[in-house]
Each structure stands twice: as C-alpha cells, then as structure tokens.
Amino acid sequence: LSLHDALPISMPQKESSSMAKASTVEKYMAPAPEVPPVASGDPWADRETERLAKIPSAIQRLREPFLEAETKKGQIQANGFQGTIVEWNYACDRLDEVDPAWEHYTEAKYHGPIGNKMVVEITVTLTVLGIRRMGHSAEAATADEMANAAKRVETDALKRAAAKFGVARYLYRGDSRQE
C-alpha cells in the first residue's frame, strides 16, 4: 500500500432509486469543468486533484470502440457463437494512453486434486489512475494442461478486470457500437 493509495477519497452517497442512480452516474461521468488548477501548496493534494480531474475523460477513452484492424474473430464456441475479440496489445496501448503507470497484480490459487485434475483460480487486480478493478476466472485441468490453462485463466481474469473499466465491454453484447 503506497501513501498515494492511502489518501482519503470521498465516495458518492448511495442512491435509493434507479432514477437517482442514473443521474449520479451522469454526474460523475460528465466531463470535468474547465477550471484552471489552483496550487494548494500541498504537493500530495495537488497530485490527487490532478489525478481526479483526469478520470472522466480517461474512462470515456477506455470505453471507445477499437478499430476493426485491432479486433479479430474469436474461436467458435461449443454453442456455435463466435465473438469478436480485441488483441491484448491494443488494449495495453489504450491503457498506456490514459495512464502510463497502470499496473496489474495476479494472485493464483490451486485446488484439488479433483479426480485427475487440479483447479487453477486466478484473480487479477487492474489499477488505472489509482482506481482498482478485479477480474476472476478458474478452470480445471490435468497436470499436462496446467500451464496452458493458467495462461487462459489469467487472460480471462485480466479481460474481465479491463471490461469493468469499459475496455471492449461493447463486444460482450456482440455489438460493435460504443456504449
């Protein structure tokens, strides 16, 4: 935990109705007003103010659709569905654009054996502009399959964490339109 992470940040109050919730989302996602920064004399407070001012435009940029050249058709699933996926390097480029200091932390747990298989369970914590989102995934695999299973599970967990920031979330709906 860094000192930056320990700074208090006021959180919005919980709203009771769906109408109030929608207005709260609009309120916090609206572009920041054009106000020149005022130095408080406290470098930590000034840094936090600058970080908070970047969040609405950064989230908006993360949610923008990717170019067709940055996507490809995924594998055909057992149910016949074939979704579009974003190559991870393009998602990383988008994250670098909005926060060059973004980072992720991976925690892996192994359970079992269950028959001749073990379960790999991975949680990824993705941090962008000081905001954390977590993604989780798990898969059962034999000892011979475990390395590849762990890669797939980590990739799924990382995609789920990124989608919580809006990265390629529109593709989860089978849609190519922006949210």
XYZ file of N, CA, C and O in Angstrom:
716
model
N 0.861 -1.178 0.000
C 0.000 0.000 0.000
C 0.894 1.223 0.000
O 1.740 1.370 0.860
N 0.745 2.094 -0.960
C 1.557 3.298 -1.020
C 0.820 4.441 -0.332
O -0.375 4.363 -0.067
N 1.550 5.506 -0.068
C 0.938 6.678 0.550
C -0.155 7.231 -0.357
O -1.203 7.654 0.111
N 0.073 7.167 -1.689
C -0.926 7.648 -2.651
C -2.241 6.878 -2.503
O -3.307 7.442 -2.555
N -2.120 5.548 -2.269
C -3.322 4.724 -2.115
C -4.056 5.039 -0.822
O -5.256 4.820 -0.709
N -3.337 5.527 0.183
C -3.944 5.759 1.487
C -4.655 7.101 1.588
O -5.299 7.378 2.591
N -4.535 7.951 0.567
C -5.203 9.245 0.626
C -6.714 9.071 0.659
O -7.263 8.267 -0.082
N -7.399 9.807 1.514
C -8.860 9.660 1.562
C -9.495 10.248 0.307
O -9.110 11.305 -0.162
N -10.457 9.525 -0.219
C -11.215 9.987 -1.384
C -12.676 9.898 -1.009
O -13.148 8.868 -0.555
N -13.401 10.990 -1.176
C -14.817 10.952 -0.823
C -15.566 10.128 -1.856
O -15.297 10.205 -3.042
N -16.475 9.299 -1.390
C -17.257 8.430 -2.256
C -18.665 8.988 -2.356
O -19.179 9.569 -1.406
N -19.341 8.803 -3.505
C -20.714 9.286 -3.630
C -21.633 8.522 -2.673
O -21.402 7.360 -2.380
N -22.663 9.197 -2.192
C -23.637 8.568 -1.311
C -24.481 7.591 -2.108
O -24.756 7.794 -3.273
N -24.909 6.519 -1.447
C -25.742 5.511 -2.094
C -27.117 6.104 -2.383
O -27.738 6.698 -1.529
N -27.575 5.943 -3.623
C -28.871 6.464 -4.034
C -29.927 5.383 -3.867
O -29.649 4.201 -3.992
N -31.168 5.788 -3.630
C -32.209 4.807 -3.367
C -32.997 4.396 -4.610
O -33.483 3.300 -4.702
N -33.134 5.243 -5.587
C -33.948 4.892 -6.749
C -33.086 4.755 -7.995
O -31.983 5.258 -8.060
N -33.617 4.049 -9.001
C -32.864 3.869 -10.234
C -32.691 5.194 -10.974
O -31.693 5.405 -11.636
N -33.662 6.101 -10.840
C -33.538 7.421 -11.471
C -32.382 8.188 -10.841
O -31.593 8.809 -11.532
N -32.288 8.125 -9.520
C -31.211 8.821 -8.825
C -29.873 8.203 -9.193
O -28.879 8.903 -9.346
N -29.847 6.866 -9.352
C -28.621 6.193 -9.724
C -28.146 6.656 -11.099
O -26.985 6.937 -11.296
N -29.047 6.754 -12.054
C -28.687 7.211 -13.401
C -28.145 8.625 -13.361
O -27.159 8.934 -14.013
N -28.779 9.497 -12.573
C -28.295 10.874 -12.508
C -26.940 10.936 -11.817
O -26.109 11.766 -12.147
N -26.702 10.043 -10.854
C -25.405 10.004 -10.187
C -24.320 9.590 -11.167
O -23.255 10.184 -11.193
N -24.607 8.581 -11.988
C -23.631 8.138 -12.977
C -23.317 9.271 -13.937
O -22.160 9.563 -14.213
N -24.353 9.953 -14.435
C -24.132 11.083 -15.338
C -23.320 12.167 -14.649
O -22.426 12.755 -15.243
N -23.623 12.434 -13.401
C -22.923 13.479 -12.641
C -21.432 13.172 -12.550
O -20.601 14.033 -12.780
N -21.094 11.913 -12.230
C -19.693 11.576 -12.037
C -18.968 11.265 -13.328
O -17.756 11.263 -13.356
N -19.679 11.001 -14.404
C -19.036 10.708 -15.671
C -19.004 11.925 -16.596
O -18.423 11.871 -17.650
N -19.651 13.007 -16.184
C -19.643 14.211 -17.004
C -18.223 14.761 -17.074
O -17.444 14.612 -16.138
N -17.867 15.395 -18.188
C -16.526 15.972 -18.286
C -16.293 16.999 -17.182
O -17.206 17.715 -16.781
N -15.070 17.025 -16.706
C -14.730 17.979 -15.657
C -14.826 19.400 -16.214
O -14.489 19.640 -17.369
N -15.302 20.349 -15.420
C -15.394 21.720 -15.898
C -14.009 22.291 -16.169
O -13.025 21.866 -15.570
N -13.961 23.223 -17.078
C -12.705 23.875 -17.442
C -12.327 24.890 -16.367
O -12.653 26.073 -16.459
N -11.663 24.432 -15.352
C -11.234 25.304 -14.259
C -9.727 25.202 -14.167
O -9.187 24.107 -14.082
N -9.047 26.355 -14.171
C -7.595 26.275 -14.075
C -7.194 25.702 -12.716
O -7.829 25.988 -11.713
N -6.174 24.824 -12.695
C -5.770 24.248 -11.425
C -5.230 25.311 -10.469
O -4.581 26.261 -10.884
N -5.552 25.133 -9.229
C -5.088 26.050 -8.188
C -4.147 25.272 -7.291
O -4.520 24.235 -6.743
N -2.932 25.738 -7.175
C -1.960 25.066 -6.327
C -2.300 25.342 -4.869
O -2.487 26.486 -4.459
N -2.412 24.268 -4.104
C -2.750 24.415 -2.690
C -1.509 24.570 -1.831
O -1.607 24.903 -0.666
N -0.358 24.310 -2.407
C 0.860 24.330 -1.629
C 1.192 22.957 -1.071
O 2.283 22.719 -0.596
N 0.238 22.039 -1.119
C 0.443 20.677 -0.652
C 0.634 19.796 -1.879
O -0.319 19.525 -2.610
N 1.865 19.303 -2.130
C 2.098 18.535 -3.352
C 1.254 17.267 -3.449
O 0.842 16.876 -4.532
N 0.951 16.611 -2.321
C 0.130 15.409 -2.361
C -1.304 15.752 -2.742
O -1.922 15.060 -3.542
N -1.844 16.814 -2.188
C -3.215 17.222 -2.517
C -3.305 17.667 -3.975
O -4.272 17.348 -4.663
N -2.297 18.405 -4.434
C -2.286 18.844 -5.832
C -2.229 17.647 -6.779
O -2.911 17.617 -7.804
N -1.448 16.645 -6.435
C -1.325 15.446 -7.263
C -2.661 14.695 -7.312
O -3.089 14.226 -8.361
N -3.322 14.592 -6.163
C -4.611 13.903 -6.106
C -5.670 14.666 -6.898
O -6.464 14.077 -7.616
N -5.675 15.984 -6.810
C -6.622 16.802 -7.563
C -6.412 16.608 -9.060
O -7.365 16.445 -9.821
N -5.159 16.574 -9.478
C -4.839 16.370 -10.898
C -5.292 14.979 -11.358
O -5.873 14.824 -12.431
N -5.056 13.951 -10.535
C -5.467 12.583 -10.879
C -6.981 12.488 -11.021
O -7.496 11.935 -11.985
N -7.717 13.067 -10.078
C -9.176 13.005 -10.107
C -9.755 13.742 -11.311
O -10.771 13.327 -11.866
N -9.107 14.805 -11.742
C -9.590 15.571 -12.891
C -9.466 14.764 -14.188
O -10.233 14.971 -15.124
N -8.531 13.819 -14.251
C -8.309 13.029 -15.466
C -9.293 11.866 -15.613
O -9.470 11.334 -16.702
N -9.935 11.457 -14.540
C -10.710 10.222 -14.553
C -11.857 10.220 -15.562
O -11.965 9.277 -16.348
N -12.741 11.229 -15.619
C -13.861 11.132 -16.572
C -13.428 10.969 -18.024
O -13.960 10.118 -18.731
N -12.447 11.740 -18.480
C -12.025 11.620 -19.874
C -11.278 10.309 -20.105
O -11.371 9.722 -21.186
N -10.571 9.810 -19.101
C -9.865 8.538 -19.238
C -10.852 7.389 -19.371
O -10.695 6.524 -20.233
N -11.885 7.377 -18.549
C -12.895 6.314 -18.628
C -13.605 6.380 -19.984
O -13.851 5.355 -20.619
N -13.899 7.585 -20.437
C -14.547 7.736 -21.744
C -13.655 7.166 -22.846
O -14.129 6.456 -23.731
N -12.363 7.434 -22.785
C -11.436 6.922 -23.795
C -11.333 5.398 -23.724
O -11.289 4.715 -24.752
N -11.314 4.830 -22.514
C -11.235 3.379 -22.368
C -12.458 2.692 -22.969
O -12.373 1.584 -23.476
N -13.612 3.350 -22.929
C -14.862 2.765 -23.421
C -15.049 2.901 -24.925
O -15.945 2.293 -25.490
N -14.217 3.682 -25.580
C -14.377 3.874 -27.026
C -14.109 2.568 -27.774
O -13.236 1.795 -27.394
N -14.855 2.333 -28.862
C -14.647 1.110 -29.643
C -13.254 1.081 -30.266
O -12.656 2.128 -30.540
N -12.768 -0.114 -30.481
C -11.486 -0.292 -31.146
C -11.703 -0.296 -32.648
O -12.794 -0.592 -33.131
N -10.659 0.032 -33.386
C -10.728 -0.019 -34.844
C -10.880 -1.474 -35.283
O -10.458 -2.399 -34.578
N -11.453 -1.676 -36.442
C -11.658 -3.033 -36.951
C -10.334 -3.783 -37.069
O -10.253 -4.980 -36.799
N -9.262 -3.067 -37.429
C -7.943 -3.689 -37.562
C -7.386 -4.153 -36.214
O -6.460 -4.967 -36.177
N -7.927 -3.649 -35.117
C -7.462 -4.014 -33.772
C -8.264 -5.174 -33.179
O -8.020 -5.585 -32.057
N -9.223 -5.691 -33.948
C -10.066 -6.788 -33.461
C -9.939 -7.978 -34.393
O -9.455 -7.856 -35.523
N -10.374 -9.130 -33.918
C -10.418 -10.312 -34.775
C -11.534 -11.217 -34.267
O -12.025 -11.066 -33.153
N -11.947 -12.145 -35.107
C -12.969 -13.112 -34.721
C -12.358 -14.105 -33.750
O -11.249 -14.604 -33.967
N -13.085 -14.384 -32.675
C -12.637 -15.366 -31.698
C -12.927 -16.775 -32.175
O -13.495 -16.984 -33.245
N -12.532 -17.740 -31.357
C -12.791 -19.136 -31.682
C -14.287 -19.414 -31.599
O -15.003 -18.814 -30.804
N -14.740 -20.348 -32.410
C -16.150 -20.740 -32.376
C -16.371 -21.587 -31.131
O -15.658 -22.564 -30.886
N -17.318 -21.166 -30.309
C -17.630 -21.858 -29.058
C -18.485 -23.098 -29.339
O -19.013 -23.277 -30.422
N -18.646 -23.929 -28.309
C -19.442 -25.159 -28.436
C -20.884 -24.860 -28.851
O -21.504 -25.642 -29.557
N -21.403 -23.689 -28.426
C -22.780 -23.331 -28.777
C -22.888 -22.664 -30.151
O -23.947 -22.200 -30.530
N -21.775 -22.594 -30.891
C -21.789 -22.019 -32.228
C -21.509 -20.517 -32.254
O -21.358 -19.933 -33.313
N -21.407 -19.876 -31.078
C -21.160 -18.433 -31.022
C -19.703 -18.144 -31.357
O -18.799 -18.831 -30.897
N -19.489 -17.126 -32.176
C -18.140 -16.681 -32.499
C -18.096 -15.181 -32.281
O -18.596 -14.413 -33.103
N -17.517 -14.766 -31.185
C -17.459 -13.350 -30.856
C -16.239 -12.662 -31.440
O -15.322 -13.302 -31.960
N -16.235 -11.350 -31.351
C -15.101 -10.542 -31.763
C -14.259 -10.264 -30.524
O -14.791 -9.983 -29.460
N -12.948 -10.333 -30.673
C -12.063 -10.050 -29.547
C -11.079 -8.955 -29.932
O -10.811 -8.721 -31.109
N -10.563 -8.287 -28.923
C -9.535 -7.260 -29.107
C -8.198 -7.891 -28.751
O -8.077 -8.543 -27.710
N -7.226 -7.724 -29.607
C -5.886 -8.205 -29.302
C -5.384 -7.482 -28.053
O -5.557 -6.267 -27.922
N -4.770 -8.211 -27.137
C -4.375 -7.634 -25.853
C -3.384 -6.482 -26.015
O -3.416 -5.513 -25.268
N -2.500 -6.535 -27.009
C -1.540 -5.446 -27.186
C -2.239 -4.120 -27.485
O -1.784 -3.064 -27.058
N -3.395 -4.154 -28.182
C -4.133 -2.917 -28.448
C -4.813 -2.403 -27.173
O -4.891 -1.203 -26.948
N -5.291 -3.331 -26.346
C -5.868 -2.924 -25.067
C -4.787 -2.297 -24.183
O -5.026 -1.284 -23.515
N -3.584 -2.876 -24.199
C -2.470 -2.296 -23.424
C -2.106 -0.906 -23.937
O -1.829 -0.001 -23.141
N -2.117 -0.736 -25.249
C -1.841 0.588 -25.818
C -2.863 1.608 -25.317
O -2.515 2.740 -24.978
N -4.137 1.205 -25.252
C -5.195 2.094 -24.773
C -4.965 2.446 -23.299
O -5.098 3.590 -22.891
N -4.610 1.441 -22.499
C -4.320 1.693 -21.086
C -3.112 2.612 -20.931
O -3.129 3.540 -20.115
N -2.057 2.371 -21.726
C -0.871 3.239 -21.691
C -1.232 4.678 -22.027
O -0.675 5.627 -21.462
N -2.141 4.842 -22.957
C -2.559 6.178 -23.395
C -3.211 6.956 -22.251
O -2.943 8.140 -22.074
N -4.089 6.305 -21.492
C -4.807 7.026 -20.439
C -4.037 7.083 -19.123
O -4.233 7.994 -18.329
N -3.158 6.087 -18.881
C -2.375 6.073 -17.639
C -1.105 5.262 -17.862
O -1.118 4.042 -17.735
N 0.005 5.937 -18.186
C 1.252 5.214 -18.415
C 1.716 4.398 -17.199
O 2.513 3.482 -17.341
N 1.193 4.703 -16.021
C 1.591 3.994 -14.804
C 0.602 2.892 -14.410
O 0.665 2.377 -13.292
N -0.316 2.486 -15.305
C -1.272 1.432 -14.959
C -0.492 0.173 -14.612
O 0.640 -0.028 -15.020
N -1.129 -0.661 -13.803
C -0.463 -1.897 -13.417
C -1.492 -2.973 -13.101
O -2.675 -2.663 -12.911
N -1.032 -4.204 -13.086
C -1.912 -5.292 -12.670
C -1.162 -6.245 -11.759
O 0.057 -6.388 -11.833
N -1.917 -6.848 -10.876
C -1.385 -7.813 -9.917
C -2.182 -9.095 -10.074
O -3.407 -9.066 -10.162
N -1.472 -10.223 -10.134
C -2.121 -11.513 -10.319
C -1.939 -12.371 -9.081
O -0.823 -12.497 -8.573
N -3.039 -12.955 -8.610
C -2.993 -13.891 -7.486
C -3.552 -15.222 -7.971
O -4.684 -15.282 -8.466
N -2.757 -16.279 -7.855
C -3.177 -17.604 -8.317
C -3.331 -18.547 -7.129
O -2.531 -18.516 -6.196
N -4.364 -19.374 -7.195
C -4.594 -20.419 -6.198
C -4.855 -21.715 -6.949
O -5.500 -21.710 -7.999
N -4.360 -22.789 -6.397
C -4.565 -24.105 -6.999
C -5.325 -24.970 -5.996
O -5.006 -25.005 -4.819
N -6.361 -25.662 -6.458
C -7.202 -26.505 -5.614
C -7.223 -27.916 -6.176
O -7.208 -28.114 -7.383
N -7.339 -28.887 -5.291
C -7.510 -30.252 -5.759
C -6.500 -31.167 -5.131
O -5.888 -30.820 -4.131
N -6.329 -32.330 -5.656
C -6.880 -32.805 -6.916
C -8.358 -33.184 -6.824
O -8.846 -33.556 -5.781
N -9.007 -33.059 -7.950
C -10.382 -33.499 -8.117
C -10.324 -34.512 -9.255
O -10.218 -34.135 -10.424
N -10.334 -35.782 -8.886
C -10.097 -36.829 -9.887
C -8.654 -36.705 -10.353
O -7.739 -36.640 -9.546
N -8.462 -36.616 -11.657
C -7.105 -36.449 -12.195
C -6.806 -34.997 -12.554
O -5.852 -34.712 -13.262
N -7.625 -34.075 -12.061
C -7.449 -32.653 -12.403
C -7.237 -31.791 -11.165
O -7.603 -32.164 -10.060
N -6.648 -30.643 -11.415
C -6.492 -29.580 -10.415
C -7.260 -28.376 -10.951
O -7.448 -28.241 -12.152
N -7.663 -27.507 -10.055
C -8.340 -26.277 -10.463
C -7.379 -25.122 -10.236
O -6.827 -24.959 -9.145
N -7.165 -24.330 -11.285
C -6.399 -23.093 -11.146
C -7.415 -21.953 -11.095
O -8.322 -21.867 -11.923
N -7.269 -21.118 -10.084
C -8.176 -19.980 -9.871
C -7.310 -18.727 -9.804
O -6.369 -18.670 -9.018
N -7.604 -17.753 -10.645
C -6.772 -16.546 -10.709
C -7.648 -15.308 -10.565
O -8.700 -15.192 -11.189
N -7.162 -14.395 -9.733
C -7.778 -13.081 -9.575
C -6.755 -12.051 -10.018
O -5.600 -12.079 -9.573
N -7.161 -11.157 -10.901
C -6.297 -10.081 -11.377
C -6.859 -8.766 -10.870
O -8.059 -8.505 -10.989
N -5.990 -7.953 -10.290
C -6.360 -6.609 -9.873
C -5.692 -5.639 -10.831
O -4.466 -5.610 -10.938
N -6.499 -4.873 -11.551
C -6.017 -3.903 -12.533
C -6.188 -2.511 -11.930
O -7.271 -2.173 -11.460
N -5.119 -1.714 -11.936
C -5.161 -0.365 -11.378
C -4.898 0.642 -12.488
O -3.865 0.582 -13.148
N -5.861 1.546 -12.696
C -5.744 2.607 -13.690
C -6.104 3.917 -13.000
O -7.188 4.027 -12.414
N -5.198 4.894 -13.047
C -5.388 6.190 -12.389
C -5.769 6.028 -10.913
O -6.597 6.760 -10.391
N -5.180 5.035 -10.268
C -5.425 4.819 -8.848
C -6.715 4.090 -8.531
O -7.010 3.832 -7.374
N -7.510 3.736 -9.550
C -8.766 3.019 -9.343
C -8.506 1.547 -9.619
O -7.897 1.195 -10.632
N -8.972 0.692 -8.724
C -8.751 -0.747 -8.873
C -10.034 -1.455 -9.283
O -11.104 -1.180 -8.766
N -9.882 -2.413 -10.197
C -10.974 -3.295 -10.589
C -10.405 -4.715 -10.625
O -9.264 -4.921 -11.040
N -11.218 -5.676 -10.215
C -10.756 -7.058 -10.151
C -11.506 -7.929 -11.149
O -12.689 -7.718 -11.397
N -10.808 -8.898 -11.705
C -11.397 -9.899 -12.565
C -11.010 -11.268 -12.032
O -9.935 -11.441 -11.449
N -11.877 -12.235 -12.231
C -11.661 -13.565 -11.658
C -12.002 -14.627 -12.694
O -12.930 -14.457 -13.482
N -11.252 -15.732 -12.681
C -11.549 -16.852 -13.565
C -10.950 -18.119 -12.970
O -10.017 -18.043 -12.158
N -11.475 -19.263 -13.377
C -10.973 -20.550 -12.896
C -11.203 -21.608 -13.971
O -12.098 -21.487 -14.807
N -10.377 -22.668 -13.919
C -10.509 -23.769 -14.875
C -9.875 -25.017 -14.272
O -8.856 -24.932 -13.584
N -10.467 -26.163 -14.549
C -9.900 -27.442 -14.132
C -9.054 -27.988 -15.276
O -9.434 -27.888 -16.444
N -7.895 -28.564 -14.927
C -7.010 -29.106 -15.955
C -6.144 -30.204 -15.367
O -5.885 -30.225 -14.165
N -5.681 -31.104 -16.246
C -4.740 -32.133 -15.825
C -3.372 -31.491 -15.654
O -3.147 -30.343 -16.078
N -2.450 -32.230 -15.075
C -1.103 -31.697 -14.850
C -0.449 -31.281 -16.165
O 0.243 -30.258 -16.230
N -0.676 -32.066 -17.234
C -0.085 -31.748 -18.540
C -0.670 -30.476 -19.151
O 0.001 -29.788 -19.921
N -1.923 -30.168 -18.831
C -2.613 -28.999 -19.396
C -2.490 -27.756 -18.530
O -2.934 -26.678 -18.930
N -1.924 -27.891 -17.332
C -1.989 -26.813 -16.339
C -1.346 -25.505 -16.806
O -1.894 -24.430 -16.571
N -0.193 -25.546 -17.461
C 0.467 -24.304 -17.882
C -0.408 -23.512 -18.847
O -0.584 -22.300 -18.685
N -0.982 -24.198 -19.844
C -1.855 -23.514 -20.796
C -3.151 -23.059 -20.134
O -3.672 -21.986 -20.447
N -3.679 -23.877 -19.219
C -4.904 -23.500 -18.513
C -4.659 -22.241 -17.683
O -5.495 -21.336 -17.659
N -3.520 -22.164 -17.014
C -3.203 -20.990 -16.191
C -3.121 -19.728 -17.053
O -3.593 -18.665 -16.653
N -2.551 -19.840 -18.254
C -2.484 -18.688 -19.170
C -3.887 -18.241 -19.585
O -4.190 -17.052 -19.604
N -4.732 -19.206 -19.939
C -6.113 -18.877 -20.341
C -6.873 -18.218 -19.194
O -7.589 -17.235 -19.395
N -6.725 -18.766 -18.002
C -7.440 -18.243 -16.844
C -6.964 -16.827 -16.520
O -7.770 -15.938 -16.246
N -5.650 -16.590 -16.585
C -5.145 -15.246 -16.308
C -5.634 -14.256 -17.362
O -6.038 -13.140 -17.047
N -5.640 -14.670 -18.630
C -6.129 -13.810 -19.700
C -7.603 -13.462 -19.489
O -7.997 -12.299 -19.608
N -8.405 -14.463 -19.141
C -9.830 -14.211 -18.882
C -10.019 -13.249 -17.711
O -10.840 -12.335 -17.780
N -9.272 -13.461 -16.639
C -9.398 -12.593 -15.462
C -8.979 -11.162 -15.794
O -9.627 -10.194 -15.372
N -7.918 -11.030 -16.581
C -7.455 -9.694 -16.972
C -8.465 -9.000 -17.871
O -8.762 -7.814 -17.699
N -9.072 -9.741 -18.815
C -10.109 -9.163 -19.683
C -11.312 -8.714 -18.859
O -11.889 -7.660 -19.114
N -11.687 -9.514 -17.872
C -12.836 -9.151 -17.030
C -12.556 -7.906 -16.202
O -13.430 -7.058 -16.023
N -11.341 -7.777 -15.702
C -10.984 -6.572 -14.946
C -10.996 -5.350 -15.864
O -11.526 -4.292 -15.500
N -10.437 -5.494 -17.070
C -10.403 -4.373 -18.021
C -11.816 -3.985 -18.455
O -12.129 -2.798 -18.606
N -12.689 -4.981 -18.640
C -14.072 -4.697 -19.037
C -14.795 -3.885 -17.967
O -15.689 -3.103 -18.280
N -14.388 -4.031 -16.711
C -15.004 -3.243 -15.640
C -14.638 -1.764 -15.751
O -15.318 -0.920 -15.191
N -13.579 -1.456 -16.484
C -13.247 -0.066 -16.815
C -13.924 0.350 -18.116
O -13.823 1.489 -18.530
N -14.555 -0.584 -18.805
C -15.233 -0.289 -20.061
C -14.460 -0.730 -21.286
O -14.946 -0.587 -22.401
N -13.251 -1.276 -21.111
C -12.430 -1.684 -22.250
C -13.118 -2.828 -23.001
O -13.329 -3.902 -22.444
N -13.515 -2.566 -24.238
C -14.143 -3.546 -25.134
C -15.412 -4.157 -24.554
O -15.851 -5.205 -25.003
N -16.040 -3.498 -23.600
C -17.263 -4.037 -22.993
C -18.374 -4.180 -24.024
O -19.191 -5.089 -23.945
N -18.403 -3.305 -25.015
C -19.433 -3.371 -26.048
C -19.385 -4.698 -26.795
O -20.402 -5.164 -27.301
N -18.234 -5.350 -26.851
C -18.112 -6.623 -27.549
C -18.780 -7.766 -26.790
O -19.162 -8.765 -27.382
N -18.935 -7.622 -25.483
C -19.610 -8.652 -24.704
C -21.078 -8.786 -25.107
O -21.702 -9.796 -24.869
N -21.613 -7.733 -25.684
C -23.006 -7.761 -26.140
C -23.103 -8.195 -27.607
O -24.181 -8.140 -28.186
N -21.967 -8.567 -28.204
C -21.984 -8.927 -29.622
C -22.217 -7.716 -30.483
O -22.778 -7.801 -31.559
N -21.763 -6.573 -30.018
C -22.074 -5.284 -30.609
C -20.777 -4.606 -31.005
O -19.752 -4.788 -30.375
N -20.782 -3.811 -32.040
C -19.594 -3.052 -32.404
C -19.786 -1.571 -32.128
O -18.936 -0.770 -32.447
N -20.916 -1.230 -31.517
C -21.193 0.180 -31.219
C -20.638 0.573 -29.865
O -20.504 -0.249 -28.978
N -20.380 1.862 -29.723
C -19.912 2.389 -28.443
C -21.062 2.326 -27.456
O -22.226 2.388 -27.810
N -20.716 2.205 -26.173
C -21.725 2.141 -25.118
C -22.551 3.398 -25.048
O -22.135 4.473 -25.225
